[in-house]
Short mmCIF file of N, CA and C in Angstrom, two decimals:
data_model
loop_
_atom_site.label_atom_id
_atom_site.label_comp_id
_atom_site.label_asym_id
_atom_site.label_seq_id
_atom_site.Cartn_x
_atom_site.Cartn_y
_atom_site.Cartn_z
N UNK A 259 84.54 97.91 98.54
CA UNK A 259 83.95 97.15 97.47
C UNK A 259 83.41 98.02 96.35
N UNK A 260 83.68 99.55 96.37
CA UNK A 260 83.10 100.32 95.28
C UNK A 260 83.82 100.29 94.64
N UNK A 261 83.94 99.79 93.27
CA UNK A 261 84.99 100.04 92.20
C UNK A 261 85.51 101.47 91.72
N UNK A 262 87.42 101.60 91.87
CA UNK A 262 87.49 102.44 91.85
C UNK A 262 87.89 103.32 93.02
N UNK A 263 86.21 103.82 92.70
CA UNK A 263 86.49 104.67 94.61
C UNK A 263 86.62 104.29 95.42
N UNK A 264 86.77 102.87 95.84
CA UNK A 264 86.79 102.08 97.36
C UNK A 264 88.66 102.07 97.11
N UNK A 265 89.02 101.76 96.29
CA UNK A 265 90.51 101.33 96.04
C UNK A 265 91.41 103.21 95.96
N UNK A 266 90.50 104.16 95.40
CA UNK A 266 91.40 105.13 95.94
C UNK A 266 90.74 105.98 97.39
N UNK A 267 90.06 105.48 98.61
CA UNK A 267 89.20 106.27 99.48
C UNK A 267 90.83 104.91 100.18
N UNK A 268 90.65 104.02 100.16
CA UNK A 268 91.39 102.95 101.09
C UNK A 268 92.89 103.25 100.23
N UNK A 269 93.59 103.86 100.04
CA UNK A 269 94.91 104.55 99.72
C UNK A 269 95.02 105.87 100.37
N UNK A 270 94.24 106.59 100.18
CA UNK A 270 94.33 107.71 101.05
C UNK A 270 94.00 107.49 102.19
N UNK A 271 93.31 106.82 102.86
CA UNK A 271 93.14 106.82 104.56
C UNK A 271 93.41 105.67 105.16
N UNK A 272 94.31 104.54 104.46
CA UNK A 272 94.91 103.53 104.96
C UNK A 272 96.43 103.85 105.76
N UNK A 273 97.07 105.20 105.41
CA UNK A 273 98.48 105.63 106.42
C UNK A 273 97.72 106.62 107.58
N UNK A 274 96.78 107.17 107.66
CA UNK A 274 96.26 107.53 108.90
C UNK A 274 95.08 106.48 109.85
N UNK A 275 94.64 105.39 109.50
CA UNK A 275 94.54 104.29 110.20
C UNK A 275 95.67 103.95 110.58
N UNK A 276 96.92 103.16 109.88
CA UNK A 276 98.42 102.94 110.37
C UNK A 276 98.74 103.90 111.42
N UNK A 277 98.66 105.29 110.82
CA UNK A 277 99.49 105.95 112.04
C UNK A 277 98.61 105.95 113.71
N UNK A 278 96.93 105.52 113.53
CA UNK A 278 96.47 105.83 114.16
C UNK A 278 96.93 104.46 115.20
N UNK A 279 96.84 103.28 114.40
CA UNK A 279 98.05 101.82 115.03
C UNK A 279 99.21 102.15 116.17
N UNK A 280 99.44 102.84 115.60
CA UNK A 280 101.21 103.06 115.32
C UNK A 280 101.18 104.26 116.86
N UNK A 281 100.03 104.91 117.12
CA UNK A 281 99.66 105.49 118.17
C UNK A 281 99.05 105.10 119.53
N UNK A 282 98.19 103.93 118.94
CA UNK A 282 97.79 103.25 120.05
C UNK A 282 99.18 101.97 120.55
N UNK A 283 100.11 101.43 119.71
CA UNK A 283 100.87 100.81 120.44
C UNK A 283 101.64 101.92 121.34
N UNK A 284 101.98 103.09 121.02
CA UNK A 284 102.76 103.82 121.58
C UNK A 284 102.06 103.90 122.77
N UNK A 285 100.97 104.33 122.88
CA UNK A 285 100.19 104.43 124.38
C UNK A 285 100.38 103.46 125.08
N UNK A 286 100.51 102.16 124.69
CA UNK A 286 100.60 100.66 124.91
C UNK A 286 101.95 100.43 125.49
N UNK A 287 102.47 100.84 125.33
CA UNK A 287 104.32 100.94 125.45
C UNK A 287 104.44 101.43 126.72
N UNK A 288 104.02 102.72 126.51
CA UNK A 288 103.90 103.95 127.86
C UNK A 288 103.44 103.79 129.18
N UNK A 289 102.28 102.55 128.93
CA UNK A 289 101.22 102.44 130.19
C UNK A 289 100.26 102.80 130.36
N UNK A 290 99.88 103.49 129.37
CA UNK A 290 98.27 104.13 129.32
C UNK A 290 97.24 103.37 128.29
N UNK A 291 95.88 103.47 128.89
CA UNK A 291 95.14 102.76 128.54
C UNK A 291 94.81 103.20 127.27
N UNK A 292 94.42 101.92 125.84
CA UNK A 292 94.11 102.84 125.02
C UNK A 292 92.82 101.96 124.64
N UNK A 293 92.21 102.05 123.82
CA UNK A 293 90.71 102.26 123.23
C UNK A 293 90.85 101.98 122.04
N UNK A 294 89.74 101.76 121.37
CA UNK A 294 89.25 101.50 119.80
C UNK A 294 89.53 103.15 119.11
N UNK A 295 88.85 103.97 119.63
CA UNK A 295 88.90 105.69 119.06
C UNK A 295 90.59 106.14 118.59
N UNK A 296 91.39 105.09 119.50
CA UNK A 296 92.80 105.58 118.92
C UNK A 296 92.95 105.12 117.94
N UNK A 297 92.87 104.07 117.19
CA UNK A 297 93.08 104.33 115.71
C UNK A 297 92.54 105.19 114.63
N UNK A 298 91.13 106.24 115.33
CA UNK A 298 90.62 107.15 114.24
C UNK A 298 91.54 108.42 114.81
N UNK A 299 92.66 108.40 115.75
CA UNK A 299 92.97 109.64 116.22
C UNK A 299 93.54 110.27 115.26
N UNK A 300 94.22 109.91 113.76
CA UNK A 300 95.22 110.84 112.94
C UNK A 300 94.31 111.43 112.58
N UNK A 301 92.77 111.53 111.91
CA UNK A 301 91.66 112.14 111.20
C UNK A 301 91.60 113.61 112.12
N UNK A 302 91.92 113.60 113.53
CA UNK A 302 91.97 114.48 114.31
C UNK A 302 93.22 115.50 114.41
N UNK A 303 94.14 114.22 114.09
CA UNK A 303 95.62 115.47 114.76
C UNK A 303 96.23 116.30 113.47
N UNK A 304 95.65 117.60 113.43
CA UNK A 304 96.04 118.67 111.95
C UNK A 304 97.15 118.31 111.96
N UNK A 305 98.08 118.49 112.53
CA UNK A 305 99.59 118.45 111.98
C UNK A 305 100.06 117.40 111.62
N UNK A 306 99.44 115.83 111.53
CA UNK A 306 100.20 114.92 111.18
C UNK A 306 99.32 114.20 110.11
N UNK A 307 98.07 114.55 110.02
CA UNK A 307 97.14 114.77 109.12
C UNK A 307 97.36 114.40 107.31
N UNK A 308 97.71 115.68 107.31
CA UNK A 308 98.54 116.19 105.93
C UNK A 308 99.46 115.42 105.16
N UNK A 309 100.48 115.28 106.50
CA UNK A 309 101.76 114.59 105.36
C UNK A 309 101.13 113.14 105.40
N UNK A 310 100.32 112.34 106.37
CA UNK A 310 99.75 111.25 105.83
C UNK A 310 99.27 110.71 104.43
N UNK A 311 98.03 112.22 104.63
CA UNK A 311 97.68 111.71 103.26
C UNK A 311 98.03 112.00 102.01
N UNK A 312 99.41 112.71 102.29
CA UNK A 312 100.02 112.81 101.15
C UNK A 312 100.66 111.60 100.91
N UNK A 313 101.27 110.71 101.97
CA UNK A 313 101.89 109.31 101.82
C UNK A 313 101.08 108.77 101.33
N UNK A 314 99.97 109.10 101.22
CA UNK A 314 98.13 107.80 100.89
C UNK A 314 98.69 108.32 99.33
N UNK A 315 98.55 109.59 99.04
CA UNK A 315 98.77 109.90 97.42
C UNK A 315 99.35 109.54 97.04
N UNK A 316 100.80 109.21 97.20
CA UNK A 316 101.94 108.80 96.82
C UNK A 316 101.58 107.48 96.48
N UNK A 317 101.48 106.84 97.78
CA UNK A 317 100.98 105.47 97.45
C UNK A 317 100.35 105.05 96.36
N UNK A 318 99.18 105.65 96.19
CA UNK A 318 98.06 105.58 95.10
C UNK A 318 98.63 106.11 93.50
N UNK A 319 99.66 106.41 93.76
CA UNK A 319 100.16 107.19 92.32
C UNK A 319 100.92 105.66 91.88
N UNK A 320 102.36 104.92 92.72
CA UNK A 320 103.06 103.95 92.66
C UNK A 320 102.05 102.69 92.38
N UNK A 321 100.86 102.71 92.88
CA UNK A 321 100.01 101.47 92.91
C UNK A 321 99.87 101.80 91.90
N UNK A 322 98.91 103.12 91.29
CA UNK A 322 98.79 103.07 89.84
C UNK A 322 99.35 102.95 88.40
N UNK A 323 101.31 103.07 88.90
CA UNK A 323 102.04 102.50 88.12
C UNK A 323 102.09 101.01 88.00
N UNK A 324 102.66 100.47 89.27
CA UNK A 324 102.26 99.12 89.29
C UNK A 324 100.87 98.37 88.37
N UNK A 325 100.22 99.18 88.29
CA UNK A 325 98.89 98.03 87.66
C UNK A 325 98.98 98.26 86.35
N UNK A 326 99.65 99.53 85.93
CA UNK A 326 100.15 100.02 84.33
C UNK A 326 101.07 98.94 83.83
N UNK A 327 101.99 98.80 84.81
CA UNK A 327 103.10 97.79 84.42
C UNK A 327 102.61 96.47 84.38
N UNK A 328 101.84 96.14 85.21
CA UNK A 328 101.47 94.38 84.90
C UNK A 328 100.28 94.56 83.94
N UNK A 329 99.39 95.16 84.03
CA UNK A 329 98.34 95.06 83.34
C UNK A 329 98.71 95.51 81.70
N UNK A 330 99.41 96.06 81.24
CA UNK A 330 99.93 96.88 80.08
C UNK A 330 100.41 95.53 79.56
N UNK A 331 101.31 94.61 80.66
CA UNK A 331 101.94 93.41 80.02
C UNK A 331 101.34 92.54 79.56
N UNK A 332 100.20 92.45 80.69
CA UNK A 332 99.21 91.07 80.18
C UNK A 332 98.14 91.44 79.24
N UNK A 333 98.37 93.04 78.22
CA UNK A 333 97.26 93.28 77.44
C UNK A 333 98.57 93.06 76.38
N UNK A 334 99.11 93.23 76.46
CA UNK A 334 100.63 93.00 74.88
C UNK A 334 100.57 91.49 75.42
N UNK A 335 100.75 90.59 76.11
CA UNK A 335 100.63 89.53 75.79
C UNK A 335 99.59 88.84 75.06
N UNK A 336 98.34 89.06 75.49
CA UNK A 336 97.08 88.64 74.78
C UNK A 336 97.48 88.38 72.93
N UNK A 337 97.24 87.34 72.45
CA UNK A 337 97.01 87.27 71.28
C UNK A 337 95.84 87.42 70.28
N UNK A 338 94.96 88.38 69.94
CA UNK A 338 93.91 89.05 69.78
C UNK A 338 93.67 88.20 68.27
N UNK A 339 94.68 87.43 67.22
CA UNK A 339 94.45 86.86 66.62
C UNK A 339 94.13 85.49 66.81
N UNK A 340 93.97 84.48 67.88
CA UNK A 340 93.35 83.72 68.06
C UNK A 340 92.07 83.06 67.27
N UNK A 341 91.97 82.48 66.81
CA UNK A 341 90.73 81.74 65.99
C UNK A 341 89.64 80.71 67.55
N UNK A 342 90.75 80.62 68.39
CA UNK A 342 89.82 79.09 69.06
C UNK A 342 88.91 79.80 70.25
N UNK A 343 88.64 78.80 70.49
CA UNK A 343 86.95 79.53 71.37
C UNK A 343 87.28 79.54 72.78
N UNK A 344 88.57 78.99 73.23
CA UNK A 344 88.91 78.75 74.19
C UNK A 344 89.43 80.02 75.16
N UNK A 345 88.87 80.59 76.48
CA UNK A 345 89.39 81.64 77.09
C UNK A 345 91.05 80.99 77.63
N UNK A 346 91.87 81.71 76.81
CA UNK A 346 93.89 81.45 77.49
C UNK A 346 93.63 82.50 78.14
N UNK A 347 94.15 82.40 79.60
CA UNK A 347 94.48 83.32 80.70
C UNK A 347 96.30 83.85 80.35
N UNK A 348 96.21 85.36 79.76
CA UNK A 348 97.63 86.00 79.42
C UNK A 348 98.84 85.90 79.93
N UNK A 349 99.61 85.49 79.61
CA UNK A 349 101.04 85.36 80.44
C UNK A 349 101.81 86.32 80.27
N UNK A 350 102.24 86.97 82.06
CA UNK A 350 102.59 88.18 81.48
C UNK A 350 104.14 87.82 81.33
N UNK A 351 105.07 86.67 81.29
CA UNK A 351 106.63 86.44 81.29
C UNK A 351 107.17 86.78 82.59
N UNK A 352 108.13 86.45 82.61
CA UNK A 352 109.06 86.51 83.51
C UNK A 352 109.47 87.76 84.00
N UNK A 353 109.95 88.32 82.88
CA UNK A 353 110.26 90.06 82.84
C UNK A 353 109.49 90.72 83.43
N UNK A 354 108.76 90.72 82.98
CA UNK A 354 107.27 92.07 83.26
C UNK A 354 107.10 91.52 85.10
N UNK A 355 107.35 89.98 85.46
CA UNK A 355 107.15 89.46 86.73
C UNK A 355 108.16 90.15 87.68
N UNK A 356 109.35 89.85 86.88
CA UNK A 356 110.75 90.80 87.60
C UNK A 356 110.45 92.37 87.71
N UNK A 357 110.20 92.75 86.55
CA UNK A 357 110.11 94.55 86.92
C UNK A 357 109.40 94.70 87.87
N UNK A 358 107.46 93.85 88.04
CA UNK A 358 106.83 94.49 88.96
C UNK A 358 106.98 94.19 90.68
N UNK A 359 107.78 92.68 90.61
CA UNK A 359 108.65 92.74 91.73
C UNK A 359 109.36 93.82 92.32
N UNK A 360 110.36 94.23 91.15
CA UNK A 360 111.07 95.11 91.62
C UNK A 360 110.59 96.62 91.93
N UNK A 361 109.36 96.65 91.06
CA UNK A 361 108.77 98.21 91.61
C UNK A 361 107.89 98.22 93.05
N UNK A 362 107.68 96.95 92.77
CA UNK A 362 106.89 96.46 94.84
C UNK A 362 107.99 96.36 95.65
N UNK A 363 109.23 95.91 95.67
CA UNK A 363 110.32 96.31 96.40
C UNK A 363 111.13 97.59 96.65
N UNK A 364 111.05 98.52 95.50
CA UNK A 364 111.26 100.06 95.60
C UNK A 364 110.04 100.90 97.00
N UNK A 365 109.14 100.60 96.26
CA UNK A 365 107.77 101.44 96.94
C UNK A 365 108.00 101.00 98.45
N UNK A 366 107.77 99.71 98.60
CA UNK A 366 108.17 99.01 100.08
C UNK A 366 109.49 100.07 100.92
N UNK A 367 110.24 99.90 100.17
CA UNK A 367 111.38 100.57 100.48
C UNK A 367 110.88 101.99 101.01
N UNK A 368 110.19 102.79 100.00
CA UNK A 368 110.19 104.17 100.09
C UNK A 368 108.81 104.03 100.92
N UNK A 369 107.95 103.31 101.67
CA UNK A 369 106.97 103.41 102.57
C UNK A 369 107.14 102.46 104.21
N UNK A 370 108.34 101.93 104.13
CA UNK A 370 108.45 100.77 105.18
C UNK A 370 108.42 101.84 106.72
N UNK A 371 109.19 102.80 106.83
CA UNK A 371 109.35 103.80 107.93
C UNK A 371 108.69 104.63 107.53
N UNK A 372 108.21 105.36 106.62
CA UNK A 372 107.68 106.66 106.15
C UNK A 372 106.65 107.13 107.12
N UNK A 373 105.52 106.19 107.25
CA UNK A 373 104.45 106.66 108.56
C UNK A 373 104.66 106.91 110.17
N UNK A 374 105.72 105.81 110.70
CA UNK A 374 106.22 106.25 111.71
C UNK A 374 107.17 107.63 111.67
N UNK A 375 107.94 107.46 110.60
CA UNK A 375 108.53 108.97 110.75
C UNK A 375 107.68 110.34 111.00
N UNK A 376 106.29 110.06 110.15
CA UNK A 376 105.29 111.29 110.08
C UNK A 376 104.90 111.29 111.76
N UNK A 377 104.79 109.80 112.15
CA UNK A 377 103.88 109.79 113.78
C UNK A 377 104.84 110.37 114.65
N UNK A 378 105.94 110.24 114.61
CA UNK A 378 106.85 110.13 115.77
C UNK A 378 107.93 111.18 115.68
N UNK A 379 108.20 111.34 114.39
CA UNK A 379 109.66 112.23 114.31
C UNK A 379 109.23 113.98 113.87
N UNK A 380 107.43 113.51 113.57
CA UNK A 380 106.84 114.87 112.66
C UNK A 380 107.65 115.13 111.32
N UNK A 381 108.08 114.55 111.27
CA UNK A 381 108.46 114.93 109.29
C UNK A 381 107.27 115.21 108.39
N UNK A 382 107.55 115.46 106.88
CA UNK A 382 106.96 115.94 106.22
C UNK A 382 107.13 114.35 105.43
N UNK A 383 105.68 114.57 104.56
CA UNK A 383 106.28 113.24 103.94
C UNK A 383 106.90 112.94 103.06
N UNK A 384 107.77 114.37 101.85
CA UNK A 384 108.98 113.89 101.33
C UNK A 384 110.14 113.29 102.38
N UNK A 385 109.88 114.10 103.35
CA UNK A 385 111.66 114.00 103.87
C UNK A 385 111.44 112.54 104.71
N UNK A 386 109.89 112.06 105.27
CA UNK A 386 110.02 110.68 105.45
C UNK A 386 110.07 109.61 104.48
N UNK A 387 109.70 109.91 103.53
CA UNK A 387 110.01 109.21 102.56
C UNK A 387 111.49 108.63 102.45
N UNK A 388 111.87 109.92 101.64
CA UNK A 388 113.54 109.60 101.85
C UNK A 388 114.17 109.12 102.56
N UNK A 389 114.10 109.04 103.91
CA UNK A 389 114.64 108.21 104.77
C UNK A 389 114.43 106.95 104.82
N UNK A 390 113.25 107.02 104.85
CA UNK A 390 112.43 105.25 104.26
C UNK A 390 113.16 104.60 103.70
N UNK A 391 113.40 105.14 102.47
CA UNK A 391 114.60 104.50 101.52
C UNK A 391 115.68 104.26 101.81
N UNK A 392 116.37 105.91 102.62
CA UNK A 392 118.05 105.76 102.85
C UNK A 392 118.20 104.40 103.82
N UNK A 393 117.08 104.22 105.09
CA UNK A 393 117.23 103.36 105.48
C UNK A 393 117.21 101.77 105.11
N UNK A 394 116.27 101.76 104.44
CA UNK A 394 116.56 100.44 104.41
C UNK A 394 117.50 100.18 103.11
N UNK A 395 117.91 101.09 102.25
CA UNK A 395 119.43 101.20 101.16
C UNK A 395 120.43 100.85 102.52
N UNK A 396 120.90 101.45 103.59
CA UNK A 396 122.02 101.34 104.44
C UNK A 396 121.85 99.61 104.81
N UNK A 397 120.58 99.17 105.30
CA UNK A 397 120.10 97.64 106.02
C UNK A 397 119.33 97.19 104.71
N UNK A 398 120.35 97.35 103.88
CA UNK A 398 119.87 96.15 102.43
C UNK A 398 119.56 94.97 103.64
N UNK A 399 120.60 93.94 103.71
CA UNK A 399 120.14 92.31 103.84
C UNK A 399 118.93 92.48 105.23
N UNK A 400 119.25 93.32 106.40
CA UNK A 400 118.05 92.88 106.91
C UNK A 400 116.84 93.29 106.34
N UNK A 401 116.86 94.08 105.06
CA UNK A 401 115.29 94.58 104.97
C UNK A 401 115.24 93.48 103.78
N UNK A 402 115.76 92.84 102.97
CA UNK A 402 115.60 91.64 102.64
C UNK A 402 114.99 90.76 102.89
N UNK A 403 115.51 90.44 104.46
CA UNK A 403 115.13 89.04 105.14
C UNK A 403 113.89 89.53 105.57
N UNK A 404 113.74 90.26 106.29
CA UNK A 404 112.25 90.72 106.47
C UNK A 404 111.23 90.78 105.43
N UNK A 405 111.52 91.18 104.18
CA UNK A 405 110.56 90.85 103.12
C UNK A 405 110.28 89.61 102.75
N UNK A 406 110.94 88.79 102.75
CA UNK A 406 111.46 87.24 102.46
C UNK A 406 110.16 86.98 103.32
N UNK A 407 110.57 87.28 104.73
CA UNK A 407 109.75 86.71 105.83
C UNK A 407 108.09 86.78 106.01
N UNK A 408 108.17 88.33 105.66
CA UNK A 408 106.81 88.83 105.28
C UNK A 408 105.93 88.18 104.42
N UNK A 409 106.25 88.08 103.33
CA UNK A 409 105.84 87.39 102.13
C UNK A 409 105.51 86.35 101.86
N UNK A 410 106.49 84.77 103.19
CA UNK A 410 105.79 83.76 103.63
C UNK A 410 104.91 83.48 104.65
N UNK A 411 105.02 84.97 105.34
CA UNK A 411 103.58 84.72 106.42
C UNK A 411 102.39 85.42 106.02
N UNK A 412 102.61 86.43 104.64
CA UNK A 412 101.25 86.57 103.52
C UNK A 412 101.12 85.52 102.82
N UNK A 413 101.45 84.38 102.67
CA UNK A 413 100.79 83.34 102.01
C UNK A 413 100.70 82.20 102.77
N UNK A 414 101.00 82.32 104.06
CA UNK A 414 100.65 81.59 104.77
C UNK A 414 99.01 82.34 105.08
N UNK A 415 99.20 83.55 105.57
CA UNK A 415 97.76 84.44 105.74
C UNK A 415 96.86 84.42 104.69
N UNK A 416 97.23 84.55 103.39
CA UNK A 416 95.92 84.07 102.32
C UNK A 416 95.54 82.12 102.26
N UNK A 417 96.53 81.83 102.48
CA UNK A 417 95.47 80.05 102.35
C UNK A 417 94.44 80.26 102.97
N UNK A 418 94.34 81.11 104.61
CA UNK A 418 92.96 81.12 105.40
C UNK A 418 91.74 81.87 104.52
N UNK A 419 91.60 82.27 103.28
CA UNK A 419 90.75 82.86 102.68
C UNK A 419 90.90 84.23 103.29
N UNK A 420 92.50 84.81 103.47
CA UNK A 420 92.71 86.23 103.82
C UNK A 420 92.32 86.52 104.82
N UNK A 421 91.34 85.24 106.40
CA UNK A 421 91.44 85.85 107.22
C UNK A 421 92.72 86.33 107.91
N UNK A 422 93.59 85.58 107.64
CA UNK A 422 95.18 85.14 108.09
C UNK A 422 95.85 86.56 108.60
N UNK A 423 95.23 87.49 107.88
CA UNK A 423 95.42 89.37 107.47
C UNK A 423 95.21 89.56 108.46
N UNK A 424 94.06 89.25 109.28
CA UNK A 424 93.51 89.92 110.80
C UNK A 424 94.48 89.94 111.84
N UNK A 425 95.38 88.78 111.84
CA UNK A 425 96.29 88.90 112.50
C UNK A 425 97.51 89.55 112.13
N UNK A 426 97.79 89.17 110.72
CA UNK A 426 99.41 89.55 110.40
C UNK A 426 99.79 91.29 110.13
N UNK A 427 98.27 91.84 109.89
CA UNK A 427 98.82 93.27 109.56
C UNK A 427 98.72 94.03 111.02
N UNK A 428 98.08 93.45 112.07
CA UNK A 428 98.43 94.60 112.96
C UNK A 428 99.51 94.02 114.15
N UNK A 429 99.72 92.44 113.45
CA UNK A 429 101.72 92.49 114.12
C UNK A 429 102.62 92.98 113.77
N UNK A 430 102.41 93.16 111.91
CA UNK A 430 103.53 93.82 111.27
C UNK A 430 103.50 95.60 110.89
N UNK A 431 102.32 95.83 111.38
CA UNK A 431 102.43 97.74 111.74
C UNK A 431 103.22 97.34 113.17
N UNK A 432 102.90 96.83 114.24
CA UNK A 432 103.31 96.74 115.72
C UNK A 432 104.88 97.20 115.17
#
């Protein structure tokens, strides 16, 4: 809730929570008991550490395009010559709706595997990156349908006033 710094502290340490997820199902898988402390375990493990929060940077760089791109639109939309007293909420068009679609479907792309690759395969996080992408470029339609899918069980999850989240993000790290 700190403006700002809450939105870039929760970009950088939101893929080592994930990976720390992404660790406790693995224990979960295996047969071993796991605990609440396994999701703070990436803060601990140096070697997988790093390329996390470089995925957190990355992230935070693309988000900060993203808000350039919509927000840039809905300040060129604004009509600043207006005479009436009335607050119009900016329309940012169709276009500017399509591009930032499409730059939330790139990023998706280039972060959908990226953290498991860092947890599991030890990559670096260019070279998980890249794969991120190559993969789901090779499984265009299923990574499609899965977004499709995603996207109606996030708005099924926001009608609950976003509790809906409690459940859906740690089925869809699972």
């Amino acid at each position: 809730f700190i403006p700002f710094l809450g939105a870039l502290a929760l970009n950088l340490i939101a893929p080592l929570f994930i990976g720390g997820m992404l660790y406790a199902a693995q224990k979960a898988d295996q047969g071993q008991a796991t605990d609440i402390m396994d999701i703070f375990s990436m803060f601990k493990d140096e070697q997988r550490r790093t390329p996390l929060v470089i995925l957190g940077l990355v992230m935070l760089g693309l988000s900060f395009v993203m808000m350039m791109i919509v927000g840039g639109a809905m300040f060129a939309s604004v009509d600043l010559g207006s005479t009436t007293d009335v607050a119009v909420m900016p329309s940012i068009g169709m276009g500017w709706l399509l591009i930032a679609m499409l730059v939330g479907m790139l990023s998706a792309m280039l972060f959908l595997f990226a953290i498991p690759l860092v947890m599991f395969q030890k990559m670096s996080a260019v070279d998980a990156i890249k794969n991120s992408f190559m993969a789901c470029v090779k499984n265009f339609p299923a990574f499609l349908i899965f977004m499709v899918i995603y996207t109606l069980l996030a708005i099924v999850a926001a009608i609950t006033f976003g509790l809906g989240f409690l459940v859906l993000l740690p089925v869809m790290v699972g």
